[in-house]
């Protein structure tokens, strides 16, 4: 300082230069470690340094000793001391080791870690949550909190797993109820692969096969009963379902009955067709004729119907006008 108690120009430049260097160092440290607070602190200090330096130098170069000038110099000296204190604090923070900073920020980091664990629980990201739990226990020493979180995660994971298993099995039961046997077998295999550790999935394939066998037996019994009772329409409907359900070997025992049912169904349709034509009920005749062609395409009756079906359709359309 000079005889008036003012900092010399060299001191001012040295102080402001050091402040600028430390500000830049703090900002670079923040950018490197991804800490926005450090970047902000460095930039603010740098801006403050660059904006007050010209004012300070101008005031220093002025020889005016008036009262206003003295007040201004006092204010500048106060700013310089404040800047110097800030610079010292920033310097001390920069030279702190990672472990020392962790001790200072321990409570804050614990709160952030707990919040992250809560978010993982909400997102059902169990493995990520357990990694953070280990961090909480081993790195920060909060073992009681860590065990509480671990218990919550394990309990929530078990509940979610059980719910998923029950929903999958419910979907499988729906396929069984809808007689979607092929899809049910594929779904049973998928559930067994995905939830192989769950005891509820044991025997799912056997459950599907048993349900399918019971259904086949019921269809076969109903078919034989309908054929015996001369319920030809019902027997034909069941026969079509059996055609998709039974293997060739399984269907052999029903071939004779099936031939009789098919013959009677064809004859019945033939009678209905002839009666409709005789009564000039052209709509009915066209409908029955189309059934004959569709259900018995290779029969002689179907060939005869094809020869006259266009004429019958034309008459049916004429009657509608």
XYZ file of C-alpha atoms in Angstrom:
321
model
C 0.000 0.000 0.000
C 1.088 3.609 -0.515
C 1.193 6.412 2.067
C -2.559 6.950 1.656
C -3.381 3.352 2.552
C -4.211 2.377 -1.019
C -3.179 -0.800 -2.807
C -0.513 -0.303 -5.420
C -1.310 -0.984 -9.062
C 0.869 -4.094 -9.004
C -1.007 -5.518 -6.036
C -4.358 -4.822 -7.647
C -3.360 -6.539 -10.888
C -1.871 -9.485 -8.982
C -4.998 -9.967 -6.869
C -7.372 -9.661 -9.795
C -5.185 -11.880 -11.971
C -5.116 -14.593 -9.325
C -8.868 -14.320 -8.939
C -9.340 -14.701 -12.684
C -7.058 -17.752 -12.822
C -8.840 -19.437 -9.914
C -12.227 -18.623 -11.429
C -11.243 -20.262 -14.695
C -9.798 -23.240 -12.803
C -13.037 -23.665 -10.859
C -15.121 -23.516 -14.029
C -12.886 -26.061 -15.780
C -13.043 -28.353 -12.750
C -16.818 -28.170 -12.852
C -16.911 -28.968 -16.555
C -14.563 -31.920 -16.099
C -16.507 -33.448 -13.187
C -19.927 -32.454 -14.483
C -20.658 -30.193 -11.489
C -22.790 -27.258 -12.563
C -22.352 -25.419 -9.242
C -18.594 -25.183 -9.754
C -19.036 -23.889 -13.283
C -21.493 -21.252 -12.102
C -19.268 -20.146 -9.218
C -16.238 -19.854 -11.495
C -18.087 -17.846 -14.125
C -19.658 -15.477 -11.588
C -16.293 -14.821 -9.949
C -14.648 -14.270 -13.325
C -17.311 -11.779 -14.403
C -17.017 -9.942 -11.090
C -13.242 -9.803 -11.475
C -13.300 -8.475 -15.020
C -15.964 -5.842 -14.332
C -14.438 -4.378 -11.170
C -10.798 -4.330 -12.306
C -11.125 -1.298 -14.641
C -12.989 0.650 -11.976
C -10.351 -0.139 -9.401
C -7.472 0.829 -11.697
C -9.177 4.060 -12.701
C -9.724 5.001 -9.096
C -6.119 4.124 -8.260
C -4.712 6.309 -11.022
C -6.737 9.330 -9.975
C -4.986 11.768 -7.686
C -8.144 13.359 -6.358
C -8.184 13.258 -2.559
C -11.617 14.638 -2.104
C -14.092 13.024 0.228
C -16.127 11.397 -2.532
C -12.981 9.880 -3.957
C -12.026 8.576 -0.525
C -15.420 6.944 -0.112
C -15.119 5.364 -3.530
C -11.678 4.037 -2.686
C -12.962 2.585 0.575
C -15.698 0.821 -1.346
C -13.219 -0.553 -3.850
C -10.890 -1.723 -1.087
C -13.836 -3.509 0.500
C -14.647 -5.191 -2.813
C -11.038 -6.249 -3.238
C -10.909 -7.756 0.250
C -14.225 -9.552 -0.380
C -12.919 -10.818 -3.684
C -9.723 -11.940 -1.993
C -11.719 -13.836 0.659
C -13.843 -15.481 -2.032
C -10.710 -16.417 -3.918
C -9.174 -17.985 -0.815
C -12.338 -19.984 -0.111
C -12.509 -21.158 -3.705
C -8.849 -22.121 -3.609
C -9.343 -24.131 -0.419
C -12.296 -25.932 -1.971
C -10.397 -26.775 -5.129
C -7.480 -28.321 -3.286
C -9.767 -30.484 -1.148
C -9.521 -34.172 -1.968
C -12.524 -36.094 -3.235
C -12.814 -37.867 0.121
C -12.766 -34.564 2.011
C -15.468 -33.090 -0.197
C -17.490 -36.273 0.243
C -17.344 -35.841 4.019
C -18.542 -32.255 3.715
C -21.377 -33.229 1.366
C -22.195 -36.553 3.001
C -25.696 -35.679 4.166
C -26.617 -34.161 0.820
C -25.288 -37.140 -1.119
C -27.145 -39.511 1.203
C -30.419 -37.710 0.507
C -29.773 -37.815 -3.236
C -28.926 -41.512 -3.057
C -32.074 -42.316 -1.098
C -34.139 -40.370 -3.612
C -32.555 -42.320 -6.466
C -33.354 -45.617 -4.715
C -36.978 -44.524 -4.269
C -37.179 -43.733 -7.986
C -35.784 -47.165 -8.887
C -38.405 -48.796 -6.671
C -41.162 -46.818 -8.390
C -39.784 -47.806 -11.806
C -39.439 -51.442 -10.669
C -35.752 -51.344 -11.614
C -34.793 -53.731 -8.832
C -31.203 -54.470 -9.839
C -30.305 -50.797 -10.163
C -31.898 -50.132 -6.787
C -29.858 -52.878 -5.119
C -26.653 -51.439 -6.567
C -27.448 -48.099 -4.929
C -28.353 -49.873 -1.687
C -24.890 -51.428 -1.587
C -23.419 -47.993 -2.245
C -25.426 -46.560 0.633
C -24.185 -49.251 3.013
C -20.577 -49.755 1.979
C -19.519 -46.312 0.824
C -21.500 -44.078 3.160
C -21.986 -46.441 6.085
C -25.781 -46.116 6.401
C -26.286 -49.842 6.871
C -29.600 -49.629 8.729
C -31.134 -47.494 5.991
C -29.645 -49.798 3.372
C -31.194 -52.906 4.929
C -34.582 -51.210 5.101
C -34.369 -50.343 1.419
C -33.181 -53.856 0.587
C -36.175 -55.391 2.375
C -38.555 -53.043 0.543
C -37.039 -53.906 -2.822
C -37.164 -57.653 -2.225
C -40.749 -57.447 -0.999
C -41.867 -55.268 -3.920
C -40.061 -57.482 -6.419
C -41.729 -60.604 -5.023
C -45.166 -58.975 -5.167
C -44.639 -57.792 -8.734
C -43.346 -61.202 -9.766
C -46.329 -63.012 -8.238
C -48.723 -60.601 -9.909
C -47.104 -61.174 -13.292
C -47.297 -64.956 -12.824
C -50.976 -64.834 -11.878
C -51.818 -62.585 -14.825
C -49.991 -64.885 -17.231
C -51.781 -67.966 -15.898
C -55.127 -66.137 -16.079
C -54.450 -65.407 -19.750
C -53.651 -69.072 -20.313
C -56.898 -70.111 -18.649
C -58.741 -67.791 -21.025
C -57.179 -69.559 -24.003
C -58.201 -72.919 -22.568
C -61.760 -71.691 -22.044
C -61.830 -70.489 -25.672
C -60.508 -73.876 -26.857
C -57.442 -72.248 -28.435
C -55.333 -75.324 -27.867
C -52.321 -74.556 -30.032
C -51.987 -71.040 -28.651
C -52.470 -72.361 -25.126
C -49.649 -74.872 -25.524
C -47.316 -72.167 -26.833
C -48.280 -69.827 -24.001
C -47.743 -72.546 -21.399
C -44.233 -73.081 -22.753
C -43.518 -69.336 -22.682
C -44.738 -68.933 -19.104
C -42.630 -71.888 -17.993
C -39.544 -70.314 -19.568
C -40.084 -66.814 -18.202
C -41.202 -67.791 -14.689
C -39.313 -71.063 -14.360
C -38.609 -70.457 -10.657
C -42.275 -69.973 -9.727
C -43.948 -73.118 -8.363
C -47.287 -72.006 -9.863
C -46.074 -72.762 -13.392
C -45.290 -76.411 -12.752
C -47.369 -78.696 -14.965
C -48.912 -75.993 -17.159
C -48.446 -78.017 -20.346
C -50.059 -81.039 -18.724
C -52.958 -78.820 -17.648
C -53.560 -77.709 -21.244
C -53.307 -81.240 -22.637
C -55.679 -82.607 -19.989
C -58.232 -79.882 -20.720
C -57.960 -80.549 -24.453
C -58.459 -84.301 -23.940
C -61.542 -83.708 -21.811
C -62.936 -81.382 -24.448
C -62.308 -83.927 -27.213
C -64.044 -86.643 -25.248
C -67.031 -84.375 -24.721
C -67.228 -83.514 -28.434
C -67.002 -87.185 -29.410
C -69.745 -88.153 -26.981
C -72.038 -85.374 -28.203
C -71.400 -86.315 -31.841
C -72.326 -89.947 -31.309
C -75.428 -88.953 -29.374
C -76.540 -86.487 -32.069
C -75.990 -89.090 -34.793
C -77.985 -91.651 -32.843
C -80.848 -89.198 -32.333
C -80.880 -88.255 -36.040
C -79.921 -84.668 -35.137
C -78.068 -84.263 -38.384
C -77.376 -80.514 -38.240
C -75.903 -80.810 -34.748
C -73.926 -83.890 -35.733
C -72.489 -82.117 -38.793
C -71.458 -79.114 -36.709
C -69.686 -81.365 -34.213
C -68.104 -83.343 -37.039
C -66.522 -80.175 -38.457
C -65.062 -79.363 -35.057
C -63.751 -82.902 -34.672
C -62.062 -82.581 -38.055
C -59.843 -79.793 -36.643
C -59.420 -81.380 -33.247
C -58.708 -85.070 -33.864
C -55.695 -86.636 -35.468
C -56.165 -88.992 -38.387
C -55.633 -91.963 -36.113
C -58.129 -90.678 -33.544
C -60.756 -90.046 -36.234
C -60.665 -93.586 -37.644
C -63.096 -94.948 -35.072
C -65.751 -92.408 -36.133
C -65.453 -92.827 -39.897
C -68.430 -95.134 -40.319
C -70.746 -92.969 -38.240
C -69.421 -89.868 -39.991
C -70.211 -91.335 -43.432
C -73.766 -92.007 -42.341
C -74.177 -88.495 -40.931
C -72.688 -86.899 -44.043
C -74.928 -88.971 -46.318
C -78.034 -88.041 -44.380
C -77.020 -84.384 -44.301
C -76.514 -84.420 -48.068
C -79.824 -86.145 -48.636
C -81.611 -83.710 -46.339
C -80.165 -80.756 -48.210
C -81.177 -82.373 -51.500
C -84.750 -82.745 -50.298
C -84.821 -79.143 -49.038
C -83.476 -77.900 -52.373
C -86.036 -79.803 -54.429
C -88.901 -78.634 -52.217
C -87.783 -75.007 -52.461
C -87.578 -75.240 -56.259
C -90.979 -76.949 -56.420
C -92.528 -74.228 -54.261
C -90.724 -71.535 -56.289
C -89.118 -70.269 -53.085
C -86.132 -69.051 -55.047
C -84.351 -67.369 -52.121
C -84.458 -70.591 -50.105
C -83.489 -72.639 -53.133
C -80.461 -70.423 -53.809
C -79.366 -70.571 -50.156
C -79.694 -74.368 -49.912
C -78.036 -74.824 -53.298
C -75.022 -72.780 -52.184
C -74.733 -74.950 -49.069
C -74.744 -78.098 -51.185
C -71.974 -76.727 -53.395
C -69.920 -75.571 -50.409
C -70.341 -78.593 -48.134
C -70.388 -81.369 -50.758
C -68.421 -79.907 -53.666
C -67.445 -83.268 -55.181
C -70.876 -84.875 -55.099
C -73.082 -85.452 -58.129
C -75.777 -83.411 -56.430
C -73.422 -80.417 -56.254
C -72.663 -80.795 -59.952
C -76.375 -80.757 -60.786
C -76.976 -77.719 -58.594
C -74.149 -75.801 -60.285
C -75.912 -76.217 -63.619
C -79.023 -74.376 -62.443
C -77.849 -72.170 -59.555
C -77.364 -69.067 -61.731
C -80.908 -69.296 -63.061
C -82.254 -69.728 -59.522
C -80.302 -66.684 -58.316
C -81.660 -64.650 -61.196
C -85.231 -65.556 -60.334
C -84.579 -64.770 -56.671
C -83.275 -61.318 -57.617
C -86.247 -60.716 -59.902
C -88.663 -61.444 -57.073
C -86.905 -58.909 -54.832
C -87.530 -56.059 -57.262
